[in-house]
Amino acid sequence: MHGAFFISLYYTYFMFKIAPTKVFSVIFFILLVSGLYTASFVYVNANTPRVLGESVKKYPTTFWQHQCVDTMKYSRDTARAWKGRELELDALIAKQMDAIVELGANCVSLGTPYNEEFVPFVGKWVTAARARNLHVWFRGNLSEFEGWFSYPRLTNLGDHHAKIYSYVTSNPELFQEGDIFTPSPESENRILSSGWGNANTTALKNFLVESFNNCQRAFGYVAKPVQCGYFSSNGDVASKVMDKPTLSKVGNISVIDHYVKDAARMETDIKNLNSKFGAFVFLGEFGAPIPDINGALTEDQQDKLITSFLDVFYRNRKIIRGLNYWTLTGGSTALYNNDLTTHVKAADSIKKYFKPAQLVGSVTENKKPVVGVSVKVDGVQVAVTDGNGSYSLLLLEGSYVYTVGGNGYTSKTFSGSVKIGERVNQAVELNKIK
């Protein structure tokens, strides 16, 4: 500091021929202001209170990054049914979004086609989602890809990319950071419709790569950090047609629309996909009952089956990026009746997994943070204290037992019970093992 002062004095005098006494006064004033600013900055930061158990690290509050509920039965299938009934549509969308939030979802899946005629319609859904802090998974397609709403089918699949690019770049207001955009879900419905021969499977894989790259370019152009890809397919296509090189070029996430008879099959398929590709798995669609697969189920049987699926997802949450329940209302798997006045028991089970309790705390020794000690539930490490001595873990509703300690420190065990969505704070004081 003193050296810098005299150097400044020397150069100011000889370069500008200012009297040393004046130079001294100017530089002293500058140093004084700088010192006061630094002191005030240190004081403010040193005295900013930290909430016990909070950390500079942002901890997750959900088991899965994306917890979505699908609205295709209305956001796609009825897209032309509301002319002159806009207020009624607004009310319906609001009810559906409120129900999705109540379930603990952080994302809504919209199946609205990517055609300009439907932009005002999908805009209503997007606006309602934003008002409730929900991300959007755009799971529509061009109507002409499969001939929805009497659109003539595309004769050249290359036109799909140009039209998707135009749709994204012409409507950037629909999208925001954290959204997902899938240019073409279940593309096999069109490309493999004439068989699974080598020419068709190669065409499918090439189409997905080109579609992913096109999507990236479109969102790069409008400067929106939206996640592209998440090309869902049925489980057989994912396991028998997709390969590791292709998956690595389209986001490296294996997304499956998967309906199976029981939880054992679900778990086997998820583990096999993760093992085959070394990639996260995303349940692009799951739900029950599908009559052809599960038969007709009572409400209790539906709840039992869906809960068994959720148990599988929970056990394998480290390899599962997200879930999308199909569907909120409409169809055999619906969680709510059509006017959303009642819901089935399975809705409460989904809420249990989508809205876990959060247990946070800080670990100290003589009021100083303890870094690197383990937090174990049922003997399995689920967290480690960070640089602030803080930890966080997510728990399903019910009773719990967990232990904090290790890394040269004594251990303490805690037990209790938590409710859905509850936040509990537990401070821990440990001692070093002598």
Coordinates of N, CA and C in Angstrom, one line a residue, residues 18 22 24 59 62 64 91 109 145 148-149 154 184 187 211 244 255 346 366 377 381 385 395 402-403:
I18 N 2.4 18.7 -11.1 CA 1.6 19.2 -10.0 C 2.4 19.2 -8.7
K22 N -0.2 19.2 -3.3 CA -1.5 19.0 -3.9 C -1.7 17.5 -4.3
F24 N -0.3 15.0 -2.9 CA -0.4 14.2 -1.7 C -1.9 14.3 -1.2
Y59 N -29.6 -26.5 -2.5 CA -30.0 -27.9 -2.4 C -31.2 -28.2 -3.2
T62 N -36.6 -31.6 -4.7 CA -37.4 -32.7 -5.3 C -36.5 -33.9 -5.6
W64 N -36.6 -35.7 -8.2 CA -36.2 -35.7 -9.6 C -36.2 -34.3 -10.2
A91 N -60.7 -20.8 -17.7 CA -61.1 -21.4 -16.4 C -60.6 -22.8 -16.3
S109 N -46.6 -30.9 -19.0 CA -46.4 -31.3 -20.4 C -47.5 -30.9 -21.3
F145 N -46.9 -34.1 -39.4 CA -46.0 -35.3 -39.2 C -46.7 -36.6 -39.3
W148 N -52.3 -35.0 -38.0 CA -53.3 -34.6 -37.0 C -54.2 -33.5 -37.6
F149 N -55.4 -33.3 -37.1 CA -56.3 -32.3 -37.4 C -56.5 -32.1 -39.0
L154 N -46.5 -34.8 -44.2 CA -45.3 -34.4 -44.8 C -44.8 -35.5 -45.8
S184 N -40.2 -33.8 -31.9 CA -41.0 -34.9 -32.4 C -41.0 -36.1 -31.4
S187 N -41.2 -40.5 -32.6 CA -41.1 -40.4 -34.0 C -41.2 -41.7 -34.8
S211 N -32.8 -33.5 -36.1 CA -33.9 -32.7 -35.4 C -33.3 -32.1 -34.1
K244 N -25.9 -46.3 -28.5 CA -25.2 -45.4 -27.7 C -24.6 -44.2 -28.5
V255 N -35.3 -41.5 -23.0 CA -36.6 -41.2 -22.6 C -37.6 -42.2 -23.1
A346 N -54.6 -42.4 -6.2 CA -53.2 -42.4 -6.7 C -52.7 -41.0 -6.8
N366 N -17.9 -26.5 18.8 CA -17.6 -25.3 19.4 C -18.1 -24.1 18.6
V377 N -28.9 -42.4 6.2 CA -30.2 -42.9 6.5 C -30.2 -44.4 6.2
Q381 N -25.1 -43.5 3.1 CA -24.7 -42.1 3.1 C -25.6 -41.4 2.0
T385 N -21.7 -32.9 4.8 CA -21.8 -31.4 5.1 C -20.8 -30.6 4.2
L395 N -36.9 -36.5 2.4 CA -37.5 -37.7 3.0 C -38.9 -37.8 2.6
Y402 N -31.9 -41.0 11.2 CA -30.6 -40.7 10.5 C -29.5 -40.4 11.4
T403 N -28.3 -40.6 11.0 CA -27.1 -40.4 11.8 C -26.1 -39.5 11.1

